[in-house]
Coordinates of C-alpha atoms and ligand atoms in Angstrom, one line a residue:
M158 CA 51.6 31.9 0.2
S159 CA 48.7 32.2 2.6
D160 CA 46.9 29.1 3.8
F161 CA 43.4 28.4 2.4
I162 CA 42.0 25.9 4.8
R163 CA 39.7 27.3 7.5
L164 CA 37.4 25.7 10.0
L165 CA 33.7 26.5 9.2
P166 CA 31.9 28.5 11.9
D167 CA 29.7 26.4 14.1
S168 CA 26.5 27.8 12.7
V169 CA 27.4 26.9 9.2
A170 CA 28.7 23.4 10.2
N171 CA 25.4 22.9 12.1
Q172 CA 23.3 23.9 9.1
I173 CA 25.1 21.5 6.9
A174 CA 24.8 18.6 9.4
A175 CA 21.2 19.6 10.0
G176 CA 20.4 19.2 6.3
E177 CA 21.2 15.5 6.6
V178 CA 19.0 14.8 9.6
I179 CA 16.1 17.2 9.0
Q180 CA 15.0 17.1 5.4
R181 CA 11.4 18.1 5.8
P182 CA 8.9 18.7 8.6
A183 CA 8.3 15.0 8.9
S184 CA 11.9 14.4 9.9
A185 CA 11.6 16.8 12.8
V186 CA 8.3 15.1 13.9
K187 CA 10.0 11.8 13.9
E188 CA 13.0 12.9 15.9
L189 CA 10.9 14.8 18.5
M190 CA 8.4 12.0 18.9
E191 CA 11.2 9.4 19.3
N192 CA 12.8 11.5 21.9
A193 CA 9.5 11.6 23.8
I194 CA 9.3 7.8 23.6
D195 CA 12.9 7.4 24.7
A196 CA 12.1 9.6 27.7
G197 CA 9.5 7.1 28.8
A198 CA 6.4 9.2 28.0
T199 CA 3.0 7.6 28.2
Q200 CA 1.2 10.6 26.6
I201 CA 2.5 12.5 23.6
K202 CA 0.8 15.3 21.8
L203 CA 1.8 16.4 18.3
I204 CA 0.6 19.9 17.2
I205 CA 1.2 20.9 13.6
K206 CA 0.5 24.1 11.7
D207 CA 0.6 24.4 7.9
A208 CA 2.0 20.9 7.5
G209 CA 4.9 21.7 9.8
R210 CA 6.1 24.9 8.0
T211 CA 4.8 27.2 10.7
L212 CA 4.8 25.0 13.8
I213 CA 5.8 21.5 14.9
Q214 CA 5.3 21.0 18.6
V215 CA 5.7 17.8 20.7
I216 CA 4.5 17.7 24.3
D217 CA 5.3 14.7 26.4
N218 CA 5.0 13.6 30.0
G219 CA 8.3 11.8 30.1
T220 CA 11.3 12.2 32.4
G221 CA 12.0 15.8 31.6
M222 CA 15.5 17.4 31.8
T223 CA 17.6 19.2 34.4
V224 CA 18.6 22.8 33.9
T225 CA 22.0 21.7 32.6
D226 CA 20.6 19.1 30.3
A227 CA 18.1 21.6 28.9
R228 CA 21.0 23.6 27.7
M229 CA 23.3 20.6 26.8
C230 CA 20.7 18.8 24.6
F231 CA 21.2 21.3 21.8
E232 CA 24.9 20.6 21.5
R233 CA 26.0 18.3 18.7
H234 CA 26.8 14.8 19.8
A235 CA 25.1 15.5 23.1
T236 CA 23.3 12.4 24.2
S237 CA 22.3 10.7 27.4
K238 CA 21.8 7.4 25.6
I239 CA 25.3 6.0 25.0
R240 CA 28.5 6.6 27.0
E241 CA 31.1 4.4 25.4
A242 CA 31.8 2.7 22.1
K243 CA 30.6 -0.7 23.3
D244 CA 27.2 0.7 24.0
L245 CA 26.7 1.1 20.3
F246 CA 26.3 -2.6 20.0
A247 CA 23.4 -2.9 22.4
I248 CA 21.2 0.0 21.5
R249 CA 17.7 -0.1 22.9
T250 CA 16.7 3.5 22.4
L251 CA 15.5 5.1 19.2
G252 CA 18.0 8.0 19.3
F253 CA 21.7 7.7 20.2
R254 CA 23.6 10.0 17.9
G255 CA 22.8 13.2 19.8
E256 CA 22.2 15.1 16.5
A257 CA 18.5 15.7 16.3
L258 CA 18.0 18.6 18.6
A259 CA 21.2 20.4 17.5
S260 CA 20.0 20.0 13.9
I261 CA 16.5 21.2 14.5
A262 CA 17.8 24.2 16.5
A263 CA 20.1 25.0 13.6
V264 CA 17.3 25.4 11.1
A265 CA 14.3 26.6 13.2
Q266 CA 13.1 28.9 16.0
V267 CA 13.0 26.5 18.9
E268 CA 11.5 26.8 22.4
L269 CA 12.0 24.1 25.0
R270 CA 10.2 23.8 28.2
T271 CA 11.0 20.9 30.5
R272 CA 10.8 19.9 34.1
K273 CA 11.8 16.8 36.0
E274 CA 9.2 15.4 38.4
A275 CA 11.3 16.1 41.5
D276 CA 12.0 19.7 40.5
E277 CA 9.7 22.5 41.5
L278 CA 10.5 24.7 38.6
G279 CA 11.3 23.8 35.1
T280 CA 13.6 25.4 32.5
S281 CA 12.8 27.3 29.3
V282 CA 15.3 27.6 26.5
I283 CA 14.8 29.6 23.4
I284 CA 17.3 29.0 20.6
E285 CA 17.2 30.2 17.0
G286 CA 19.6 29.2 14.2
S287 CA 21.8 27.6 16.8
R288 CA 22.0 30.8 18.9
I289 CA 20.6 30.7 22.5
K290 CA 18.2 33.7 22.9
S291 CA 17.2 33.1 26.5
Q292 CA 17.3 30.5 29.3
E293 CA 15.2 30.9 32.4
S294 CA 13.3 29.1 35.1
V295 CA 9.6 28.7 34.5
S296 CA 6.7 26.8 36.0
C297 CA 5.6 24.1 33.7
P298 CA 4.1 20.6 33.8
K299 CA 6.4 17.6 34.3
G300 CA 7.9 16.4 31.0
T301 CA 9.0 18.2 27.9
S302 CA 7.5 20.4 25.3
I303 CA 9.5 21.4 22.3
S304 CA 8.2 23.6 19.6
A305 CA 10.0 24.3 16.3
R306 CA 8.7 27.3 14.4
N307 CA 9.3 28.4 10.8
L308 CA 11.4 25.4 9.8
F309 CA 14.3 26.4 7.4
F310 CA 13.6 30.1 8.1
N311 CA 17.3 30.7 7.6
I312 CA 17.7 28.4 4.5
P313 CA 15.3 29.8 2.0
A314 CA 16.4 27.3 -0.7
R315 CA 15.4 24.4 1.6
R316 CA 12.1 26.0 2.4
N317 CA 11.3 26.5 -1.2
F318 CA 12.1 22.9 -1.8
L319 CA 9.3 21.7 0.4
K320 CA 6.3 20.1 -1.4
S321 CA 2.7 21.1 -1.1
D322 CA 1.0 21.1 2.3
S323 CA -0.9 17.9 1.5
V324 CA 2.3 16.1 0.5
E325 CA 4.2 17.3 3.6
F326 CA 1.4 16.5 5.9
R327 CA 1.1 13.0 4.4
H328 CA 4.8 12.5 5.3
I329 CA 4.1 13.7 8.8
L330 CA 1.1 11.3 9.1
E331 CA 3.3 8.4 7.9
E332 CA 5.8 9.1 10.7
F333 CA 3.1 9.5 13.3
Q334 CA 1.5 6.3 12.2
R335 CA 4.8 4.3 12.4
I336 CA 5.4 5.5 15.9
A337 CA 1.8 4.9 16.9
L338 CA 2.0 1.3 15.6
V339 CA 5.0 0.5 17.7
H340 CA 3.6 2.0 20.9
P341 CA -0.1 1.2 21.2
D342 CA 0.4 1.5 25.0
V343 CA 1.2 5.2 24.6
E344 CA -1.6 7.8 24.4
L345 CA -1.1 9.8 21.2
S346 CA -2.8 12.8 19.7
L347 CA -2.3 14.8 16.5
V348 CA -3.8 18.2 15.8
H349 CA -3.3 19.9 12.5
N350 CA -4.3 23.5 12.0
E351 CA -6.3 23.4 15.2
K352 CA -8.3 20.4 14.0
P353 CA -7.9 17.0 15.8
V354 CA -6.8 14.4 13.4
F355 CA -6.1 11.5 15.8
Q356 CA -6.9 11.0 19.4
L357 CA -5.5 7.6 20.3
S358 CA -6.0 6.0 23.7
K359 CA -3.9 3.3 25.2
V360 CA -5.0 0.0 23.5
N361 CA -3.6 -3.2 22.1
L362 CA -2.0 -3.5 18.7
R363 CA -5.1 -4.7 16.8
Q364 CA -7.1 -1.8 18.1
R365 CA -4.4 0.7 17.3
I366 CA -4.3 -0.6 13.7
V367 CA -8.1 -0.2 13.5
H368 CA -7.9 3.4 15.0
L369 CA -5.3 4.4 12.4
F370 CA -6.6 2.7 9.3
G371 CA -10.4 2.5 9.8
S372 CA -12.7 -0.1 11.2
N373 CA -12.9 -1.9 7.9
I374 CA -9.5 -3.3 8.4
N375 CA -10.4 -5.2 11.5
E376 CA -11.9 -8.3 9.9
K377 CA -9.1 -8.4 7.3
L378 CA -6.3 -8.9 9.9
L379 CA -4.7 -12.3 10.5
P380 CA -2.5 -12.6 13.6
V381 CA 1.1 -13.7 13.2
D382 CA 3.0 -14.9 16.2
M383 CA 6.1 -17.1 16.3
K384 CA 9.2 -17.4 18.3
T385 CA 12.5 -19.2 17.8
E386 CA 15.7 -18.9 19.7
Q387 CA 17.0 -16.2 17.4
V388 CA 13.9 -14.2 16.6
Q389 CA 10.4 -13.3 17.6
I390 CA 8.0 -12.2 14.9
F391 CA 4.5 -11.0 15.7
G392 CA 1.8 -8.7 14.4
F393 CA -0.7 -9.0 11.7
I394 CA -1.0 -9.6 8.0
G395 CA -3.9 -8.6 5.7
K396 CA -6.0 -11.5 4.3
P397 CA -5.1 -12.2 0.7
E398 CA -8.2 -10.7 -0.7
A399 CA -7.5 -7.4 1.1
A400 CA -4.2 -6.9 -0.7
K401 CA -3.9 -3.7 -2.7
R402 CA -2.2 -2.8 -5.9
T403 CA 0.1 -0.2 -4.4
R404 CA 2.5 -0.1 -1.5
G405 CA 1.0 1.5 1.6
E406 CA 0.2 -0.7 4.5
Q407 CA 3.5 -2.5 4.6
Y408 CA 5.2 -2.1 7.9
F409 CA 8.2 -3.9 9.3
F410 CA 9.6 -2.9 12.7
A411 CA 12.8 -4.3 14.0
N412 CA 13.4 -3.8 17.7
G413 CA 10.8 -1.1 17.8
R414 CA 12.2 0.8 14.8
F415 CA 10.4 1.2 11.5
I416 CA 12.5 -0.5 8.7
R417 CA 12.3 -1.1 5.0
H418 CA 13.6 -4.4 3.9
S419 CA 13.1 -5.7 0.4
Y420 CA 14.5 -9.1 1.4
L421 CA 11.9 -9.6 4.1
H422 CA 9.2 -8.2 1.9
H423 CA 10.0 -10.8 -0.6
A424 CA 9.7 -13.5 2.2
V425 CA 6.2 -12.3 2.9
E426 CA 5.3 -12.3 -0.8
Q427 CA 6.7 -15.8 -1.1
A428 CA 4.5 -17.0 1.8
F429 CA 1.4 -15.6 0.0
E430 CA 2.4 -17.1 -3.2
E431 CA -0.6 -18.0 -5.3
L432 CA -3.1 -16.6 -2.9
L433 CA -2.8 -13.1 -4.1
P434 CA -4.7 -11.5 -6.9
E435 CA -2.5 -10.5 -9.8
S436 CA 0.0 -7.7 -9.0
A437 CA -1.4 -7.2 -5.6
I438 CA 0.8 -6.4 -2.6
P439 CA -0.1 -7.9 0.8
S440 CA -0.6 -5.6 3.8
Y441 CA 1.4 -6.4 6.9
F442 CA 2.3 -4.9 10.3
L443 CA 5.1 -7.2 11.4
F444 CA 7.4 -6.8 14.4
I445 CA 10.7 -8.4 14.5
E446 CA 12.6 -8.7 17.8
V447 CA 16.2 -9.9 17.7
D448 CA 19.2 -9.6 20.0
P449 CA 20.5 -6.0 19.5
L450 CA 23.9 -7.5 19.1
T451 CA 22.8 -9.1 15.8
I452 CA 21.4 -6.0 14.2
D453 CA 23.4 -3.2 12.8
V454 CA 21.6 0.0 13.9
N455 CA 24.7 2.2 13.5
I456 CA 22.9 3.7 10.6
H457 CA 22.1 7.2 9.5
P458 CA 19.1 8.5 11.4
T459 CA 17.1 9.2 8.3
K460 CA 17.7 5.8 6.8
T461 CA 15.3 3.0 7.4
E462 CA 17.5 0.2 6.1
V463 CA 19.1 -2.1 8.6
N464 CA 21.4 -5.1 8.4
F465 CA 20.6 -8.3 10.2
Q466 CA 23.4 -10.7 11.0
H467 CA 21.2 -13.7 10.5
G468 CA 19.5 -12.6 7.3
P469 CA 18.8 -16.0 5.6
L470 CA 17.6 -17.4 8.9
L471 CA 15.3 -14.5 9.4
Y472 CA 14.0 -14.8 5.8
G473 CA 13.0 -18.4 6.5
S474 CA 11.4 -17.6 9.8
M475 CA 9.5 -14.7 8.3
R476 CA 8.1 -16.9 5.5
S477 CA 7.1 -19.6 7.9
A478 CA 5.4 -17.2 10.3
V479 CA 3.3 -15.7 7.5
K480 CA 2.6 -19.0 5.9
H481 CA 1.5 -20.4 9.2
A482 CA -0.8 -17.4 9.8
L483 CA -2.3 -17.9 6.3
G484 CA -2.6 -21.6 6.9
M485 CA -4.7 -21.0 10.0
F486 CA -7.0 -18.9 7.8
T487 CA -7.3 -21.4 5.0
L488 CA -5.7 -24.8 4.8
T489 CA -4.6 -24.4 1.2
P490 CA -1.0 -23.3 1.7
I491 CA -0.4 -25.9 4.4
L492 CA -0.8 -28.6 1.8
D493 CA 2.3 -27.6 0.0
F494 CA 4.4 -26.6 3.0
E495 CA 8.0 -27.6 2.8
R496 CA 7.6 -28.9 6.3
E497 CA 9.5 -26.5 8.4
A498 CA 10.4 -28.2 11.7
I499 CA 9.1 -25.6 14.0
F500 CA 5.6 -25.9 12.6
D501 CA 5.3 -29.6 12.6
H502 CA 2.4 -29.6 14.9
P503 CA -1.4 -29.9 14.2
L504 CA -3.9 -27.1 14.5
P505 CA -4.8 -26.2 18.0
P506 CA -7.8 -27.9 19.4
G507 CA -11.1 -26.3 18.6
H508 CA -9.7 -24.5 15.5
E509 CA -12.0 -24.7 12.6
V510 CA -10.6 -26.4 9.6
K511 CA -11.8 -24.7 6.4
A512 CA -12.1 -26.3 2.9
P513 CA -9.0 -25.7 0.8
T514 CA -10.4 -23.0 -1.4
I515 CA -9.2 -19.5 -2.4
R516 CA -12.0 -17.1 -1.6
I517 CA -12.1 -13.9 -3.5
N518 CA -15.4 -12.1 -3.3
P519 CA -17.3 -15.3 -2.7
D520 CA -20.9 -14.3 -3.4
Y521 CA -20.2 -12.0 -6.3
N522 CA -21.0 -13.3 -9.7
P523 CA -20.1 -10.7 -12.3
F524 CA -21.8 -12.6 -15.0
N525 CA -25.1 -11.6 -13.5
Q526 CA -24.0 -8.0 -13.7
V527 CA -22.9 -8.2 -17.3
K528 CA -25.9 -9.7 -18.8
P529 CA -28.1 -6.7 -19.3
V530 CA -25.3 -5.0 -21.2
L531 CA -24.8 -8.0 -23.4
Q532 CA -28.4 -8.2 -24.5
K533 CA -27.9 -5.2 -26.8
P534 CA -28.0 -7.1 -30.2
T535 CA -24.9 -5.7 -31.8
E536 CA -22.7 -5.9 -28.8
G537 CA -23.9 -9.4 -27.9
L538 CA -22.7 -10.7 -31.2
R539 CA -21.4 -14.3 -30.8
A540 CA -18.4 -15.0 -32.9
N541 CA -18.8 -18.3 -34.7
R542 CA -16.2 -21.0 -35.1
D543 CA -15.0 -19.8 -38.5
E544 CA -14.2 -16.5 -36.9
W545 CA -12.4 -18.2 -34.1
E546 CA -10.3 -20.1 -36.4
K547 CA -9.5 -16.9 -38.2
V548 CA -8.5 -15.3 -34.9
Y549 CA -6.3 -18.3 -34.0
E550 CA -4.5 -18.0 -37.3
I551 CA -3.8 -14.3 -36.6
V552 CA -2.6 -15.1 -33.1
R553 CA -0.3 -17.7 -34.5
S554 CA 1.2 -15.5 -37.1
S555 CA 1.4 -12.6 -34.7
N556 CA 3.4 -14.8 -32.3
D557 CA 6.2 -14.6 -34.9
L558 CA 6.0 -10.9 -35.1
E559 CA 8.9 -8.7 -34.1
P560 CA 8.8 -7.6 -30.5
G561 CA 7.0 -4.3 -30.3
A562 CA 4.9 -4.9 -33.4
N563 CA 1.3 -4.0 -32.8
K564 CA -0.5 -7.3 -32.5
S565 CA -3.8 -5.7 -31.5
E566 CA -4.0 -3.8 -34.8
L567 CA -3.9 -7.1 -36.7
F568 CA -6.7 -8.3 -34.6
E569 CA -8.8 -5.3 -35.0
T570 CA -8.7 -5.1 -38.7
D571 CA -9.1 -8.8 -39.4
L572 CA -11.6 -9.5 -36.8
S573 CA -13.8 -6.5 -37.5
S574 CA -13.8 -7.3 -41.2
A575 CA -14.8 -10.9 -40.4
T576 CA -17.8 -9.7 -38.4
R577 CA -18.8 -7.0 -40.7
N578 CA -19.0 -9.3 -43.7
N579 CA -21.6 -11.4 -41.9
H580 CA -25.0 -10.3 -41.1
P581 CA -25.3 -10.1 -37.3
T582 CA -28.6 -12.0 -37.0
E583 CA -27.3 -14.7 -39.3
L584 CA -24.4 -15.2 -37.0
M585 CA -26.7 -15.7 -34.0
V586 CA -28.7 -18.3 -35.8
N587 CA -25.8 -20.1 -37.3
S588 CA -23.8 -20.3 -34.1
F589 CA -21.6 -23.4 -34.3
P590 CA -21.3 -25.9 -31.4
A591 CA -18.8 -24.7 -28.8
A592 CA -15.2 -25.7 -28.8
K593 CA -14.2 -27.8 -25.8
L594 CA -12.9 -25.6 -23.1
I595 CA -11.0 -26.6 -19.9
Q596 CA -10.2 -24.5 -16.9
V597 CA -6.7 -24.9 -15.5
Q598 CA -5.7 -23.9 -12.0
N599 CA -8.9 -21.8 -11.8
R600 CA -7.1 -19.2 -13.7
Y601 CA -6.6 -20.1 -17.4
I602 CA -9.0 -21.4 -20.0
I603 CA -7.4 -23.7 -22.5
S604 CA -8.8 -25.1 -25.7
N605 CA -7.7 -27.3 -28.6
V606 CA -7.6 -25.2 -31.7
K607 CA -6.6 -26.0 -35.3
S608 CA -3.2 -24.5 -34.9
G609 CA -2.3 -25.7 -31.5
L610 CA -3.3 -25.0 -27.9
L611 CA -5.1 -21.8 -27.0
I612 CA -4.4 -20.4 -23.5
V613 CA -6.5 -17.5 -22.2
D614 CA -6.1 -15.7 -18.9
Q615 CA -9.6 -15.5 -17.5
Q616 CA -9.2 -12.4 -15.4
R617 CA -7.5 -10.4 -18.1
A618 CA -10.0 -11.6 -20.7
H619 CA -12.9 -10.5 -18.5
E620 CA -11.3 -7.1 -17.8
R621 CA -11.0 -6.5 -21.6
I622 CA -14.6 -7.4 -22.2
L623 CA -15.9 -5.2 -19.4
F624 CA -13.6 -2.4 -20.4
E625 CA -15.0 -2.2 -23.9
Q626 CA -18.6 -2.5 -22.7
I627 CA -18.2 0.2 -20.0
S628 CA -16.4 2.5 -22.4
T629 CA -19.2 2.3 -24.9
M630 CA -21.8 3.0 -22.2
L631 CA -19.8 6.0 -20.9
E632 CA -19.5 7.5 -24.3
K633 CA -23.2 7.7 -24.6
E634 CA -24.0 9.0 -21.1
P635 CA -22.5 8.0 -17.7
G636 CA -25.9 7.5 -16.1
T637 CA -26.4 7.3 -12.3
Q638 CA -28.2 5.2 -9.8
Q639 CA -29.6 7.0 -6.8
L640 CA -29.0 5.3 -3.4
N641 CA -31.3 7.8 -1.6
L642 CA -33.1 5.1 0.3
F643 CA -30.0 3.2 1.3
P644 CA -27.0 5.5 1.0
I645 CA -23.8 3.6 1.6
T646 CA -21.3 4.8 4.2
I647 CA -17.6 4.1 3.8
Q648 CA -14.8 4.5 6.3
L649 CA -11.4 5.4 5.1
S650 CA -8.0 6.0 6.7
M651 CA -6.8 9.6 7.1
V652 CA -4.5 9.4 4.1
D653 CA -7.2 7.9 1.9
S654 CA -9.9 10.3 3.0
D655 CA -7.6 13.2 2.1
I656 CA -7.2 11.8 -1.4
L657 CA -10.9 11.1 -1.8
I658 CA -11.7 14.7 -0.8
E659 CA -9.2 15.9 -3.5
I660 CA -10.8 13.7 -6.3
K661 CA -14.4 13.9 -5.2
N662 CA -15.3 16.4 -8.0
D663 CA -13.8 14.2 -10.6
L664 CA -15.9 11.3 -9.4
C665 CA -18.9 13.5 -9.6
K666 CA -18.6 13.8 -13.3
L667 CA -18.8 10.1 -13.6
G668 CA -22.1 9.8 -11.7
F669 CA -20.9 9.7 -8.1
D670 CA -22.4 11.8 -5.4
I671 CA -20.2 11.6 -2.3
N672 CA -20.4 13.6 0.9
E673 CA -17.8 13.9 3.6
L674 CA -19.1 13.2 7.1
G675 CA -15.8 13.8 8.9
G676 CA -13.4 11.5 10.7
G677 CA -12.7 9.5 7.6
S678 CA -16.4 8.7 7.0
F679 CA -18.2 9.4 3.7
V680 CA -21.7 8.8 2.5
V681 CA -22.3 7.7 -1.1
N682 CA -25.7 9.0 -2.4
S683 CA -25.4 8.0 -6.0
I684 CA -23.1 5.9 -8.2
P685 CA -22.6 5.4 -11.9
A686 CA -25.2 3.2 -13.5
S687 CA -22.6 0.7 -14.6
L688 CA -21.2 0.1 -11.1
P689 CA -22.7 -2.8 -9.1
I690 CA -23.7 -1.5 -5.6
K691 CA -21.8 -4.4 -4.0
A692 CA -18.6 -3.2 -5.7
I693 CA -18.7 0.4 -4.5
E694 CA -16.2 0.1 -1.7
E695 CA -13.8 -2.0 -3.7
F696 CA -14.0 0.4 -6.6
I697 CA -13.3 3.5 -4.5
G698 CA -10.4 1.6 -2.9
E699 CA -9.0 0.8 -6.4
I700 CA -9.4 4.4 -7.5
L701 CA -7.5 5.6 -4.4
E702 CA -4.8 3.0 -5.0
D703 CA -4.5 4.0 -8.6
Y704 CA -4.2 7.7 -7.5
K705 CA -1.4 6.9 -5.0
K706 CA 0.4 4.7 -7.5
N707 CA 0.3 6.9 -10.5
K708 CA 0.2 10.2 -8.6
V709 CA -2.4 11.5 -11.1
E710 CA -3.2 15.1 -10.5
P711 CA -6.8 15.7 -9.9
G712 CA -8.7 16.4 -13.1
S713 CA -7.3 13.6 -15.1
A714 CA -9.6 10.8 -13.9
G715 CA -11.0 10.5 -17.4
R716 CA -13.4 8.0 -18.7
V717 CA -10.9 5.6 -20.1
K718 CA -9.2 5.4 -16.7
F719 CA -12.5 5.0 -15.0
A720 CA -13.5 2.2 -17.4
G721 CA -10.2 0.5 -16.8
I722 CA -10.5 0.6 -13.0
L723 CA -14.1 -0.3 -13.0
A724 CA -13.4 -3.3 -15.3
K725 CA -10.6 -4.4 -13.0
T726 CA -12.9 -4.1 -10.0
I727 CA -15.8 -6.1 -11.2
A728 CA -14.0 -8.6 -13.4
I729 CA -13.9 -12.2 -12.3
K730 CA -10.6 -12.9 -10.6
S731 CA -8.0 -15.6 -11.0
G732 CA -9.0 -18.4 -8.7
K733 CA -12.7 -18.3 -9.6
V734 CA -14.1 -21.6 -10.7
L735 CA -16.0 -21.2 -14.0
Q736 CA -18.7 -23.4 -15.4
T737 CA -18.5 -24.5 -19.0
E738 CA -21.2 -22.0 -20.1
E739 CA -19.4 -19.2 -18.4
M740 CA -16.1 -20.1 -20.1
Q741 CA -17.9 -20.3 -23.4
S742 CA -19.5 -17.0 -22.9
L743 CA -16.2 -15.4 -21.8
I744 CA -14.4 -16.7 -24.9
D745 CA -17.2 -15.6 -27.3
Q746 CA -17.3 -12.2 -25.8
L747 CA -13.5 -11.9 -25.8
F748 CA -13.3 -12.6 -29.5
A749 CA -16.1 -10.1 -30.2
C750 CA -13.9 -7.4 -28.6
K751 CA -12.0 -4.8 -30.6
V752 CA -8.7 -5.7 -29.0
P753 CA -9.1 -9.3 -27.8
D754 CA -5.4 -10.0 -27.1
M755 CA -4.5 -7.2 -24.7
A756 CA -5.9 -6.3 -21.3
P757 CA -6.7 -2.6 -20.6
D758 CA -3.5 -2.4 -18.6
G759 CA -1.5 -3.7 -21.6
K760 CA -1.0 -7.2 -20.4
Q761 CA -1.3 -10.2 -22.8
I762 CA -4.6 -12.0 -22.6
L763 CA -4.0 -15.1 -24.8
R764 CA -1.4 -17.1 -26.5
I765 CA -1.5 -20.1 -28.9
L766 CA 1.2 -22.7 -28.5
N767 CA 1.8 -24.3 -31.9
Q768 CA 3.1 -27.8 -32.4
I769 CA 6.7 -26.8 -32.7
E770 CA 6.5 -24.9 -29.4
I771 CA 4.8 -27.9 -27.7
E772 CA 7.5 -30.2 -29.0
K773 CA 10.2 -27.9 -27.8
L774 CA 8.5 -27.9 -24.3
L775 CA 8.6 -31.6 -24.1
H776 CA 12.1 -32.0 -25.3
Ligands
ADP148 P1 19.6 11.5 20.9 O1 18.1 11.2 20.9 O2 20.3 10.8 19.7 O3 20.3 11.2 22.2 P2 18.8 14.2 20.5 O4 19.5 15.4 20.0 O5 17.5 13.8 19.9 O6 19.8 13.0 20.6 O7 18.5 14.5 22.1 C1 19.6 14.9 22.9 C2 19.4 14.5 24.3 O8 18.4 15.3 24.9 C3 18.8 13.1 24.5 O9 19.8 12.1 24.6 C4 18.0 13.2 25.8 O10 18.9 13.1 26.9 C5 17.6 14.7 25.8 N1 16.1 14.8 25.4 C6 15.7 15.1 24.1 N2 14.4 15.1 24.0 C7 13.9 14.8 25.3 C8 12.6 14.6 25.9 N3 11.5 14.8 25.1 N4 12.5 14.3 27.2 C9 13.7 14.1 27.9 N5 14.9 14.3 27.4 C10 15.1 14.6 26.1
MG149 MG1 16.8 11.8 19.6

């Protein structure tokens, strides 16, 4: 019997190993840029063609390599960064496994040019699919330039597996941004298809964030800075009202390395607690410095998860640091601090103490915007108390429904029959005195009704009302308002502006006229008639968030979606104090809706606690 087991040829073994390290163009970008950082570069240029398919080139002014190193660096497990096993426990560099260059050279056509400052001549190495094609002396600038052409040229299956250029380029941007955030002191540039995308000079962290994400972000950043014996946490968090509905601007860096960490993310969310609008995710750019001995970085190069030895302690510190930053902004959260010893000190002298309020869109009163719509006689129908009672009865019985049963249907039929049987004008005249309404936690409206206690979520209720009004208006004709005299300019991050360019035509159909000015700037010349001018930016932000979250393909931004997003944007938010008349009007309008119990996104708007339930609660 002959033996079966054979060693794989190096080229095959390298390709297999490469598959783990280099999954897409962005992985090569990350590895090459990290090498440049590890080499102490103060200037790094990234040049990309066709989202990295055709070319990825990184040019740095770092230490450069000797002739021997220029050849050695492409060997697997060739690294200058660790020498013995114990070094693994004190890693300060980004790379250490010595796999990246070997992997890139296994799956691309690579050219390296490198020179050490002291040397007169540099070295050029050309290597394709792990095979050295040439090595010679060249004259070149100090530092290193590595270009990788035609990634996966020898693995067609991999190449076909790549996503569209816009998706692949978004991944590259993400890697570039992560590195740019950790190294604001390094000059960085990014050129894609000959067009400059970023040209970042040496700045501080705040300025770097602004250069990357647009000037709008500046005023939304709150500094975080704290230090204990075990950990230092610094950076910025976004103000609560700047929180978005999708993940995006959430960055943790541990010892200079981008990480994902659901546990720490939770700590940040905990610190924001009630301050966030519903289902919003706070932005953060937070840097964690711990002793390298207490962090397990012996992780796979493509993985962004890490293990901290003092996890629970770090969790507490993270929460405190963020709470403290928020506390400096508004005193509210300080009031319910579980006094964490490190922060048991007063505000610094000269720091302004603000009233404990939650401010969301302070000078925006959506009721003003809604009124004109309401004045249409049939839509402004006020439900009278008899109808209310009827609705409560339905809610009560629908509470006993099987899960999944369609409560809204019940509403629709019963409520519409109730309104149809009465003459609209009669209803207006015979309006009964209002039920007593109380606002709780600036978030819920409660009322004593025949069958128990009615609880209404104010934000969801208003979203439903606006959604139905806007849908009706759109069915007729979208209508536009021209902003010719005062066009509005908006500034977006690179990622967001790419998306806006993609969906611009869809927005056009809804009454928008938006022109790209370049560099992430857009001018808005006209907007749908139903959109308050003040809410433009917020609305576009929501549309982009929605796009990122649902990954809707262009073309599907239909009217219903638009109405839903618009309603969400301009609806009053949780946290807004309401006057009695406002509550009354909200409740009346809600019960005049076709589907008063469900917000456009499917969430429950109201609930009645009957006597039995209340008794149970108090048991
Ligand atoms: P690692 O970064 O894990 O050590 P790499 O395969 O990325 O492994 O790189 C191998 C070695 O090549 C590095 O340890 C370093 O000595 C050298 N090297 C790579 N890129 C550069 C660069 N841009 N400038 C100087 N040296 C470099
Ligand atoms: Mg490396």
